[in-house]
Short mmCIF file of C-alpha atoms and ligand atoms in Angstrom, two decimals:
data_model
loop_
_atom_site.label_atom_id
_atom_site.label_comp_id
_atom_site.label_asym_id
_atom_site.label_seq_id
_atom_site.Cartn_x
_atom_site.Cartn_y
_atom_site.Cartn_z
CA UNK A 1 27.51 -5.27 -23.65
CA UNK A 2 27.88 -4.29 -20.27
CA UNK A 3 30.61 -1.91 -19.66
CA UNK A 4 31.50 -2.28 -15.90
CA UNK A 5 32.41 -5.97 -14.66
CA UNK A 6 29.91 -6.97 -11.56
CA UNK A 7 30.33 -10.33 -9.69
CA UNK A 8 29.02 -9.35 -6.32
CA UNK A 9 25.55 -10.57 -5.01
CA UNK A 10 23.58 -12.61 -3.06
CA UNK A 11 22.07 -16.20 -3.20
CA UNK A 12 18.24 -16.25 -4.50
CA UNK A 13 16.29 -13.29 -6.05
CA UNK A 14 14.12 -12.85 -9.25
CA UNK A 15 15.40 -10.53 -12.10
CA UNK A 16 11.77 -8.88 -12.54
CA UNK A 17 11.85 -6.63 -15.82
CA UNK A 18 13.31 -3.39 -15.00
CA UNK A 19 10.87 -0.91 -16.77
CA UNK A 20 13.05 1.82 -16.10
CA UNK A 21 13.05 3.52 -19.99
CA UNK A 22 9.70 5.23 -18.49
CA UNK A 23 11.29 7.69 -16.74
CA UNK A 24 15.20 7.37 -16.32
CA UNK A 25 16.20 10.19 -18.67
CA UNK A 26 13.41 12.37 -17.09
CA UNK A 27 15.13 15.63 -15.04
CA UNK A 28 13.84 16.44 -11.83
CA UNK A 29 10.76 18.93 -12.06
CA UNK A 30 9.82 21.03 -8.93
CA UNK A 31 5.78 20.29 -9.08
CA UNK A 32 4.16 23.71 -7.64
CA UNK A 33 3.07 23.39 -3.96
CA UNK A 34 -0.36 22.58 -4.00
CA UNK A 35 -3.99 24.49 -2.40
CA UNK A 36 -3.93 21.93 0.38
CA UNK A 37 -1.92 19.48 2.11
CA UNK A 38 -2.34 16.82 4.87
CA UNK A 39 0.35 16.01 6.83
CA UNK A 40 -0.10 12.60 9.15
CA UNK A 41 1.50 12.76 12.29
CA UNK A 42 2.97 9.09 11.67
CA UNK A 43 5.12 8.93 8.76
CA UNK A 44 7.77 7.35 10.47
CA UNK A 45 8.85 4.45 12.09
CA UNK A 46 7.94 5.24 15.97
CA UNK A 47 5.89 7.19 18.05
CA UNK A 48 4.07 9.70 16.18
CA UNK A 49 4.91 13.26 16.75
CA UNK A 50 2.49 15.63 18.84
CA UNK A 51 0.99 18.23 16.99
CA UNK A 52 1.76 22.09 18.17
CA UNK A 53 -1.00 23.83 16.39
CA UNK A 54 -4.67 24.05 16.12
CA UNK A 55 -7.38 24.93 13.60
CA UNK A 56 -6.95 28.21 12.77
CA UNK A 57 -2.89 28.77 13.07
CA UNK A 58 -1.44 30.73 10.49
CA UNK A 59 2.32 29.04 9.62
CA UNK A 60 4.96 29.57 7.99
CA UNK A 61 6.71 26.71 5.36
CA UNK A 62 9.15 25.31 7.38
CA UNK A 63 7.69 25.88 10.91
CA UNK A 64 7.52 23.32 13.17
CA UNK A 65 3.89 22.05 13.43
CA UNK A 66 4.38 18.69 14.96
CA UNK A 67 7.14 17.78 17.61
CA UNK A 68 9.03 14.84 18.38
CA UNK A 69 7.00 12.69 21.17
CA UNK A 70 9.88 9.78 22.82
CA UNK A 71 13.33 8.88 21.03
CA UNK A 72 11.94 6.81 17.67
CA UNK A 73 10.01 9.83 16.63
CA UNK A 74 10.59 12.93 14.88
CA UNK A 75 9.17 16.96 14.43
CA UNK A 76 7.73 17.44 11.51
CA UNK A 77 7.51 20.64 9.61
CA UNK A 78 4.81 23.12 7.92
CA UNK A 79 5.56 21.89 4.06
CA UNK A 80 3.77 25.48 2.93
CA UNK A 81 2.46 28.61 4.60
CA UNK A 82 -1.11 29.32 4.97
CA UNK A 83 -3.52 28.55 7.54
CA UNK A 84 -4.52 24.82 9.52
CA UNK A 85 -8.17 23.59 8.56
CA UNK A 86 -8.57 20.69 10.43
CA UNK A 87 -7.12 18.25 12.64
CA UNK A 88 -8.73 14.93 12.05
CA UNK A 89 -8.23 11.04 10.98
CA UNK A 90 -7.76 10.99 7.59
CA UNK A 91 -6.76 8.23 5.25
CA UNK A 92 -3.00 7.51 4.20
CA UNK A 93 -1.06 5.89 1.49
CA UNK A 94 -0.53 2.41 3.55
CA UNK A 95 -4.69 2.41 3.60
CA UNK A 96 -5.18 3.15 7.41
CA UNK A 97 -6.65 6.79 8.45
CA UNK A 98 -3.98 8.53 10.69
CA UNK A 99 -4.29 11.52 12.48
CA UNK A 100 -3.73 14.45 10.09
CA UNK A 101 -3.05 18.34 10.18
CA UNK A 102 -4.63 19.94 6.99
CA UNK A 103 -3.54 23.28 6.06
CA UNK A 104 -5.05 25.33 3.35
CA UNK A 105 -1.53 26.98 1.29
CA UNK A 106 -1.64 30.40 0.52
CA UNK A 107 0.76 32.08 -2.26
CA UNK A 108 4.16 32.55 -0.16
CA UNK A 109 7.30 30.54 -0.76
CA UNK A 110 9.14 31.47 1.81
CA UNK A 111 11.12 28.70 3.73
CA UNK A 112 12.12 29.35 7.42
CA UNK A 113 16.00 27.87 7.11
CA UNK A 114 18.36 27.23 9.55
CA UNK A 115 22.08 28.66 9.30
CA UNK A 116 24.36 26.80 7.16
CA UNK A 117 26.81 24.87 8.27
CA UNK A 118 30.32 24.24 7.34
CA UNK A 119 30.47 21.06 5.88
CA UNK A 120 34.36 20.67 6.69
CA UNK A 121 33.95 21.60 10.48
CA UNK A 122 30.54 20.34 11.34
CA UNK A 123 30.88 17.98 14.11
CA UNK A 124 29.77 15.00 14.82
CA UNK A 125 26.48 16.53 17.90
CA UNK A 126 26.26 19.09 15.39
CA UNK A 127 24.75 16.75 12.79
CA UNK A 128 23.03 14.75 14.46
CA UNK A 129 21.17 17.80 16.36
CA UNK A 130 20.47 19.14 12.47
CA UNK A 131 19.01 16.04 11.18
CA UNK A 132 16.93 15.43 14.51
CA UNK A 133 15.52 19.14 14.07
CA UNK A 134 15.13 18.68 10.20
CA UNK A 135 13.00 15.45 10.75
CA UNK A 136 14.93 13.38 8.55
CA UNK A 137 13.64 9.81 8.21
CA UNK A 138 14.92 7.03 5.57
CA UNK A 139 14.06 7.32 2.27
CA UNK A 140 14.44 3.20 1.67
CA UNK A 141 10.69 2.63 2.90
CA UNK A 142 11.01 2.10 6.48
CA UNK A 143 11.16 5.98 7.52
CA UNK A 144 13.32 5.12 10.19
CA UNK A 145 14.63 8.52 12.54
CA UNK A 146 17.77 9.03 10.38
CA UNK A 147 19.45 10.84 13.26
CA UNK A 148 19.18 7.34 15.85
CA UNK A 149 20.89 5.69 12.70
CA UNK A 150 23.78 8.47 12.71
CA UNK A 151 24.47 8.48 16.32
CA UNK A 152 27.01 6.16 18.00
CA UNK A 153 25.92 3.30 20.19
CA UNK A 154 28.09 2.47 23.13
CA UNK A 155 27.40 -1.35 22.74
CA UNK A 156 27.91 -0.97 19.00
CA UNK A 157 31.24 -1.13 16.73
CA UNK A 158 30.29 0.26 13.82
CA UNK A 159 33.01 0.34 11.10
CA UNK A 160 31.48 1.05 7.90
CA UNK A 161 28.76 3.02 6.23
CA UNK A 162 26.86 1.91 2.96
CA UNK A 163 25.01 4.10 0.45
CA UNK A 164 22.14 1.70 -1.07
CA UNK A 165 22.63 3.58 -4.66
CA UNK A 166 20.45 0.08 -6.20
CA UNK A 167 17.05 1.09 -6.94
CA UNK A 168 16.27 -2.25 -7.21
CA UNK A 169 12.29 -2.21 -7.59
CA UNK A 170 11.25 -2.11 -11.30
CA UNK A 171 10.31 1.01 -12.34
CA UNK A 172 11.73 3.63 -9.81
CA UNK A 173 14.66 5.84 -11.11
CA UNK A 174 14.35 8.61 -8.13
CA UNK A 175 17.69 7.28 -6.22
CA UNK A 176 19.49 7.12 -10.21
CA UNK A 177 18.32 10.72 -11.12
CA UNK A 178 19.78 12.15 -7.81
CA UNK A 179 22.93 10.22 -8.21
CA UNK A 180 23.21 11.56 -11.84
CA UNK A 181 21.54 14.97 -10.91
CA UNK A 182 23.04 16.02 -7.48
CA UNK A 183 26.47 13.37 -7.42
CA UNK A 184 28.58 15.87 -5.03
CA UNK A 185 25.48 16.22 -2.85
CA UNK A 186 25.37 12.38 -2.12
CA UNK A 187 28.88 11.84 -1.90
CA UNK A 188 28.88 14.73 0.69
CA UNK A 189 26.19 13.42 2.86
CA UNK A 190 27.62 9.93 2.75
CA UNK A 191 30.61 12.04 4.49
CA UNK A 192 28.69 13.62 7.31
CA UNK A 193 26.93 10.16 8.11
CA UNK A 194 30.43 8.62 8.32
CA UNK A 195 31.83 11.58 10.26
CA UNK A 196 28.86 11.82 12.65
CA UNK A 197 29.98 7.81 13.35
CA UNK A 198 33.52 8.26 13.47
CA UNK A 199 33.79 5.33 10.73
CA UNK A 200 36.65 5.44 8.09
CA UNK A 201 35.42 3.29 5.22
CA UNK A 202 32.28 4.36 3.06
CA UNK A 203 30.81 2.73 0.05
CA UNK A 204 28.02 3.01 -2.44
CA UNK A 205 26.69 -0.12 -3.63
CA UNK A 206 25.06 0.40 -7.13
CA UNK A 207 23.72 -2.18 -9.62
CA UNK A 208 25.08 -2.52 -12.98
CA UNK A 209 22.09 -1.50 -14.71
CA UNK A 210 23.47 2.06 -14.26
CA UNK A 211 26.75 3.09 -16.12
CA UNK A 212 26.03 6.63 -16.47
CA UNK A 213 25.46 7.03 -12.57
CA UNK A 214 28.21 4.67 -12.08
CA UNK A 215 31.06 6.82 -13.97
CA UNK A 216 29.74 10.28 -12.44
CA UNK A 217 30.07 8.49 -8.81
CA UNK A 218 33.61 7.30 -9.45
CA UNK A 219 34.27 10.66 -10.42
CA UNK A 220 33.06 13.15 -7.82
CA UNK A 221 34.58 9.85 -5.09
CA UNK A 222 38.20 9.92 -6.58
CA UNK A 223 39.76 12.20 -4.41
CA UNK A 224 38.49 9.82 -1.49
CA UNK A 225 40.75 7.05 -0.93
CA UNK A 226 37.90 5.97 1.79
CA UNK A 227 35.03 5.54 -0.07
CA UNK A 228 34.52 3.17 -2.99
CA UNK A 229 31.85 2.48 -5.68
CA UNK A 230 31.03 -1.15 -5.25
CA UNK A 231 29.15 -2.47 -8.89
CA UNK A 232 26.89 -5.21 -7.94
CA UNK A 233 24.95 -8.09 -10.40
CA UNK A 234 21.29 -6.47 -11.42
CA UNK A 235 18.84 -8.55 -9.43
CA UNK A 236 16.01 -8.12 -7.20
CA UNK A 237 16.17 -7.61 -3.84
CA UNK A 238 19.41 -6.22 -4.06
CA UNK A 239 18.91 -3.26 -2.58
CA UNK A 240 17.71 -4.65 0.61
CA UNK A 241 20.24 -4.13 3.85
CA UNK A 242 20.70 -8.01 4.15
CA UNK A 243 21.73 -8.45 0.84
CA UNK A 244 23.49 -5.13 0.16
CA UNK A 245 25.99 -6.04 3.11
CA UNK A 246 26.41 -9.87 1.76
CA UNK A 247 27.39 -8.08 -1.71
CA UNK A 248 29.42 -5.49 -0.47
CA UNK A 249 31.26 -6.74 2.35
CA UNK A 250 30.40 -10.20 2.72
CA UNK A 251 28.97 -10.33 5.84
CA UNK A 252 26.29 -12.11 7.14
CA UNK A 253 23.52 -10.56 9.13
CA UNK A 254 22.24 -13.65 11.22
CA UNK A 255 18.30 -14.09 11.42
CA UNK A 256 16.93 -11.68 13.83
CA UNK A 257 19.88 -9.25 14.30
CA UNK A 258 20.30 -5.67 12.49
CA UNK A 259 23.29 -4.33 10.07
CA UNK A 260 24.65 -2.49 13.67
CA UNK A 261 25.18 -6.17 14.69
CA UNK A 262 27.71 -7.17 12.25
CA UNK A 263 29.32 -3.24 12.17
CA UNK A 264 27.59 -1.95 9.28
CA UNK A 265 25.00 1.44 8.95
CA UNK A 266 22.70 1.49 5.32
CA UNK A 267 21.77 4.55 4.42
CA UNK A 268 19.65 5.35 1.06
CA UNK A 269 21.08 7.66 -1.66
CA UNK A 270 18.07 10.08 -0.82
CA UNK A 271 18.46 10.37 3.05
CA UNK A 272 22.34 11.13 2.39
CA UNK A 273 20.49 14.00 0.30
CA UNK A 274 18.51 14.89 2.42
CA UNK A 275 21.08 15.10 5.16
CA UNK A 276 22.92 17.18 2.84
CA UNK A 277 20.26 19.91 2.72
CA UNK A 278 20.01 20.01 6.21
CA UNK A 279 23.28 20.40 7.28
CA UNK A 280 24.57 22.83 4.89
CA UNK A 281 21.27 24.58 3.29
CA UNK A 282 19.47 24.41 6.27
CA UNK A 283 16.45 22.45 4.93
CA UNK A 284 14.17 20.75 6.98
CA UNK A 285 12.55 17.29 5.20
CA UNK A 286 9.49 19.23 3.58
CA UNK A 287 9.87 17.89 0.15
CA UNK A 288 9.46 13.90 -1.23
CA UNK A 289 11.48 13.36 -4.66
CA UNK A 290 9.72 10.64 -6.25
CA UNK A 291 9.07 8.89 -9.65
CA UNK A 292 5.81 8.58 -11.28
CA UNK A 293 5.56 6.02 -14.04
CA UNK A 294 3.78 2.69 -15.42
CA UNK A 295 2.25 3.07 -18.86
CA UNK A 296 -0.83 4.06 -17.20
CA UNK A 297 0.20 7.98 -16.61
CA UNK A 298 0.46 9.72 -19.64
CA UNK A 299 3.57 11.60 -18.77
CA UNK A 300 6.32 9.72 -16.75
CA UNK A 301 7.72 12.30 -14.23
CA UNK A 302 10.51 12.30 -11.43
CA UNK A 303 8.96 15.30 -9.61
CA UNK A 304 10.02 16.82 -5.96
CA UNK A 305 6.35 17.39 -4.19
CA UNK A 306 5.31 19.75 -1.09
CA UNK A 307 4.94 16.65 1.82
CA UNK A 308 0.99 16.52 2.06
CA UNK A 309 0.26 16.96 -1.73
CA UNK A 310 -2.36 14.66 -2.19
CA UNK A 311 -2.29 11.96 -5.04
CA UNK A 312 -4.36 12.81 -6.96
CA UNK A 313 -2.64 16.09 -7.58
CA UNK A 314 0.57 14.53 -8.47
CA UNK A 315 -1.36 12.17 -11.18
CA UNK A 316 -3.31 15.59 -12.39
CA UNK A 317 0.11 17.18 -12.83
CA UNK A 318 1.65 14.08 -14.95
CA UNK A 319 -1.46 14.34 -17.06
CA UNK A 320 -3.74 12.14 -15.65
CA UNK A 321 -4.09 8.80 -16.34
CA UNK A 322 -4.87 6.68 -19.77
CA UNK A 323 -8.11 4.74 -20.75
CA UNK A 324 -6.56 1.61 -19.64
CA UNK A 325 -5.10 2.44 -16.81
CA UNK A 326 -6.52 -0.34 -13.93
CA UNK A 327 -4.25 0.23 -10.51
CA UNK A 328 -1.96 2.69 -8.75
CA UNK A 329 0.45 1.51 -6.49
CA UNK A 330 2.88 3.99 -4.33
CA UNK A 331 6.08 2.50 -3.97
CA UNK A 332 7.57 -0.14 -6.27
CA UNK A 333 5.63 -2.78 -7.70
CA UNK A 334 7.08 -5.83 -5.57
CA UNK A 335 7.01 -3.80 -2.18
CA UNK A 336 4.61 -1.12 -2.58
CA UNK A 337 0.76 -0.61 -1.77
CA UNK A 338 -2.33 -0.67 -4.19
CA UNK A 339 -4.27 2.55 -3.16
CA UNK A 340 -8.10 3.07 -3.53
CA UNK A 341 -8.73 6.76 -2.69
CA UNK A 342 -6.28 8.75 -4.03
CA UNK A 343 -6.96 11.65 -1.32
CA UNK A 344 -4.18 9.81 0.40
CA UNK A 345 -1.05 12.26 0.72
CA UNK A 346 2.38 11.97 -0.13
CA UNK A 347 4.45 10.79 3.06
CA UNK A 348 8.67 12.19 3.42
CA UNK A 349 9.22 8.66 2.70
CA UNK A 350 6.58 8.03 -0.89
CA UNK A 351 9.74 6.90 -3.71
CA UNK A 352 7.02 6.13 -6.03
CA UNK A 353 3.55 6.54 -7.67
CA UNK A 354 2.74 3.85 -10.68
CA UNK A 355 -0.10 3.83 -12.67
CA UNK A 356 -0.53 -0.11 -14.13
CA UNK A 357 -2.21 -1.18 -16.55
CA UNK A 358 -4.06 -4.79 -17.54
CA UNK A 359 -0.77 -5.77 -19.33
CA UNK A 360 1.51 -4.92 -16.79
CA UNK A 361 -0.49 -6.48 -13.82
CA UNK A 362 -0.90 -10.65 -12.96
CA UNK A 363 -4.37 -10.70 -13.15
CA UNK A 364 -4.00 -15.01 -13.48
CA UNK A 365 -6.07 -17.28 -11.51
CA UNK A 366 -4.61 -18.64 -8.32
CA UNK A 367 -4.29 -22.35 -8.59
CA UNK A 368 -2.89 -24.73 -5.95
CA UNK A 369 0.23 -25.13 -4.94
CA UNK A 370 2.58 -27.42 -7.34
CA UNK A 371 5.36 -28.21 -5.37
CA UNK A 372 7.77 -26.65 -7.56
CA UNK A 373 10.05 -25.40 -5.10
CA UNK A 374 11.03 -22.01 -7.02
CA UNK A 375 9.63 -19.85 -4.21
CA UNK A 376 12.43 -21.88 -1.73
CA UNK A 377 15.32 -21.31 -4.74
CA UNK A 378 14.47 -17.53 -4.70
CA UNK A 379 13.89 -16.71 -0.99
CA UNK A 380 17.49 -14.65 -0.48
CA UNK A 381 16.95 -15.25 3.23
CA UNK A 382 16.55 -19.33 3.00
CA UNK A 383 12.72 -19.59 3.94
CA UNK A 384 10.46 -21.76 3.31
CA UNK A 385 7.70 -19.44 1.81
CA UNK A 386 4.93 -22.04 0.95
CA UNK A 387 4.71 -23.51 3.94
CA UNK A 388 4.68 -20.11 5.55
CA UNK A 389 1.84 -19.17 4.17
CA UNK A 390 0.17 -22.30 4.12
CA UNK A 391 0.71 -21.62 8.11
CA UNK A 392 -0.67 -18.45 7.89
CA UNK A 393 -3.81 -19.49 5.84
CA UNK A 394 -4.76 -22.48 8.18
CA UNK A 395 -3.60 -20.18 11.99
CA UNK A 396 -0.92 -22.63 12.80
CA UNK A 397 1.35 -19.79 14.17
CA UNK A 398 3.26 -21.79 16.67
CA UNK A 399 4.23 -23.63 13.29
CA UNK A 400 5.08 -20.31 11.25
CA UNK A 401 6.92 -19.30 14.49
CA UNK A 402 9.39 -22.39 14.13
CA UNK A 403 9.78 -21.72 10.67
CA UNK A 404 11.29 -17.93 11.28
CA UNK A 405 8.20 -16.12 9.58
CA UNK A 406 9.50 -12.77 11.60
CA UNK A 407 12.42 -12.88 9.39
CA UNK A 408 10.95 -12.01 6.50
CA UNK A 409 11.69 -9.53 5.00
CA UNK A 410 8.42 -8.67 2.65
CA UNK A 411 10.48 -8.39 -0.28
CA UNK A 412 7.80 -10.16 -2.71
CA UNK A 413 10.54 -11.88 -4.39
CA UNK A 414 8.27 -16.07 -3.71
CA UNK A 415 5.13 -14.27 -5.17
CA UNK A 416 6.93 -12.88 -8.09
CA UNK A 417 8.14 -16.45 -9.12
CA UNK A 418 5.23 -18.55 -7.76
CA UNK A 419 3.58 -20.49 -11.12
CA UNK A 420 0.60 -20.88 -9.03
CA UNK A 421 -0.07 -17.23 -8.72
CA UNK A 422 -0.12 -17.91 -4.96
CA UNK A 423 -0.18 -14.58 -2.87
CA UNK A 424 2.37 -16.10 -0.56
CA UNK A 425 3.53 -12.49 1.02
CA UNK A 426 0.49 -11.32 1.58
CA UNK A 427 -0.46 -14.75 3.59
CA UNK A 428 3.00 -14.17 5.17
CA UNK A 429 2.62 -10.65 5.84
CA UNK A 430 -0.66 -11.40 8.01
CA UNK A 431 0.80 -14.73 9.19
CA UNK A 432 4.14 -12.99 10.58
CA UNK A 433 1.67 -9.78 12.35
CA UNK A 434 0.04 -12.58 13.88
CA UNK A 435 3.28 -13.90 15.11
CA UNK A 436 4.45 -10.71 16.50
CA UNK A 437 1.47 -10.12 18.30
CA UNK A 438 1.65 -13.18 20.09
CA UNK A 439 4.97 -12.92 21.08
CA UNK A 440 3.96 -9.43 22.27
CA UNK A 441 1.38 -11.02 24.28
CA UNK A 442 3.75 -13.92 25.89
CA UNK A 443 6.40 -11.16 27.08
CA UNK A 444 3.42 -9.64 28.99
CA UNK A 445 1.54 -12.69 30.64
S1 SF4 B 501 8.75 -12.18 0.93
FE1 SF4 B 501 9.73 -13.23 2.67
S2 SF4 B 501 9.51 -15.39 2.22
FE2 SF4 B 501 9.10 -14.30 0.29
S3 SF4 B 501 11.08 -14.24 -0.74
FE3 SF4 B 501 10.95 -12.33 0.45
S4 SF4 B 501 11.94 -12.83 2.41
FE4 SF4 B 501 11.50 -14.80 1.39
S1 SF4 B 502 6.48 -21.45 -6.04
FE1 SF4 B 502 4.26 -21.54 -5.72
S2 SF4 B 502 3.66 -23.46 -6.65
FE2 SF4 B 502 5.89 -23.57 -6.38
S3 SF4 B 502 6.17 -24.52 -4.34
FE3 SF4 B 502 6.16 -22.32 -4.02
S4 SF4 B 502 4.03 -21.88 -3.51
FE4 SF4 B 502 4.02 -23.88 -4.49
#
């Protein structure tokens, strides 16, 4: 029996199953910093950031190693202290190398902080400068600059701010352990995002999957007549910003524009953390909280990791992995990328590690397409996903084009459902890079 009532959603989705027993009553554990990280210059959306050191450099944790290079880019920060190896290309979670400072940790713990500030008379420049320096980025997946999403645009009208508290990918329970773990800590940086835009109305949008997290929310939020807990239906993608603003304040986003467009910042539960720690503890973003599961580890974690730990690290400290363990994935399992070396660091923005095995993966034939229609019923942004990637498949991009294939979000939700075992986002994935190049390519002829 469900013990909040939830009527608000969106049209289409999947309800995947959630998988979430793994690790949701699992504490936080601090995993000890590793003998070496690797730190990519580009783990944000952007410009990467330029490095500051070179082989050799002794630094400190928290040092600046890497600086901001244009607006949509941020510093980055020495996760430990010891001394920098290498610079070089070096592979990275989404399967590309990237350009990498390696530095080889030595015993000290020591953080370089910032002084704290008062969270009842920060103002607005004052956060924003703090999250710039701490090189926040968003914790949802697309490691956006936090601080560009906190700062006030004159051409924008922004009157309310939404905390994605869903978690909607199966598996992941790092965004419900922080809202159970550290509930004053969210609810606090949802404050400083909404002072640092001057909006009045705040809410955290939370699926009803999650009672516990739900009654310590509407706790610590009571004495707030501006912010609510909004309980939305349990169904995937939720949690995306599309959807989440539909549910919560019954907007539309139109194809093509951004939640600024219709008045509305997202921010996830672990950037208004994060945001948190920098404006009052000081904190740059050195640390990734993240959930490992699948019944492929052999002990379900959520851990907080050193930025830079390598994979395989985090796996050796759950464990390992079992006998029938077949694929790791970091991220969720509908949005998140298979890895094959697992060298690969952990990125400010990694939510997830999963070890799969045979049982939990589709390993079914593809077969053609039936006509069915389910991947058009589930699409929660009205596409036409077979067609899309038939496009894709056969190159008929001006086709794609017409059909809105740059709208898509990537959510996975057509592939989940398809009968045919079709791999319709990864078709549209390629399909809609195709697109965008293109377009690129007109705007400069
Ligand atoms: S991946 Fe794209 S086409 Fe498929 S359901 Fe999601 S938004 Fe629709
Ligand atoms: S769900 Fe799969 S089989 Fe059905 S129409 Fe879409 S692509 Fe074809």
């Amino acid at each position: 029996m469900k013990l909040f009532k939830s009527i608000k959603t969106f049209r289409g989705g999947v309800h995947p199953a959630e998988l979430k027993e793994l690790s949701e009553s699992c504490e936080f554990e601090i995993m000890p910093n590793p003998k070496q990280v690797i730190i990519p210059l580009s783990q944000h959306l952007g410009k990467p950031a330029k490095a500051l050191v070179k082989k050799g450099d002794v630094v400190k944790a928290g040092q600046i190693i890497a600086e901001q290079d244009g607006y949509i880019s941020v510093p980055i920060h020495s996760p430990v202290s010891g001394k920098v190896t290498k610079i070089s290309n070096e592979i990275s979670a989404s399967g590309f190398p990237k350009e990498s400072i390696l530095i080889s940790a030595d015993e000290s713990n020591e953080l370089e902080l910032q002084p704290s500030l008062n969270l009842d008379w920060v103002t607005p420049e004052e956060i924003q400068e703090r999250v710039k320096w701490a090189g926040i980025v968003g914790q949802g997946g697309a490691a956006f600059p936090t601080f560009v999403k906190i700062t006030p645009q004159p051409d924008k009208k922004i009157d309310a701010v939404i905390l994605n508290g869903c978690e909607c990918e199966p598996y992941l329970t790092r965004d419900y352990r922080y809202m159970l773990e550290k509930t004053e800590e969210v609810v606090d940086g949802l404050r400083l995002i909404m002072r640092s835009l001057g909006v009045q109305k705040g809410a955290i949008g939370i699926e009803d999957n999650k009672p516990k997290a739900i009654k310590k929310l509407k706790e610590v939020t009571a004495k707030y007549d501006n912010i609510t807990v909004e309980i939305l239906e349990t169904k995937y993608p939720q949690g995306a910003e599309k959807m989440l603003i539909k549910a919560v304040l019954d907007r539309e986003v139109p194809p093509g524009k951004l939640p600024l467009d219709v008045g509305v910042v997202i921010q996830n539960i672990g950037t208004a953390v994060a945001i948190f720690d920098a404006v009052v503890k000081g904190e740059p973003q050195i640390t990734a909280a993240m959930t490992v599961s699948g019944y492929g580890i052999k002990e379900p974690k959520n851990v907080i990791v050193r930025v830079g730990t390598p994979l395989a690290d985090v796996i050796e400290y759950c464990d390992g992995v079992k006998d029938d363990a077949i694929k790791v994935v970091v991220g969720g399992p509908m949005m998140g990328v298979a890895q094959f070396d697992f060298a690969a660091p952990v990125m400010k923005a990694t939510s997830g590690l999963l070890v799969l095995t045979a049982k939990e993966e589709n390993l079914h034939e593809e077969t053609p397409c039936l006509r069915c229609g389910k991947c058009i019923d589930v699409c929660p942004l009205g596409l036409v996903p077979s067609k899309l990637a038939r496009y894709s498949q056969l190159d008929r991009l001006e086709d794609a084009e017409g059909l809105d294939i740059t709208v898509c979000m990537e959510c996975g939700t057509c592939t989940y459902t398809c009968p045919a075992n079709i791999p319709l986002v990864q078709w549209i994935r390629l399909g809609k890079q195709r697109v965008l190049a293109m377009q690129r390519e007109r705007k400069s002829a």
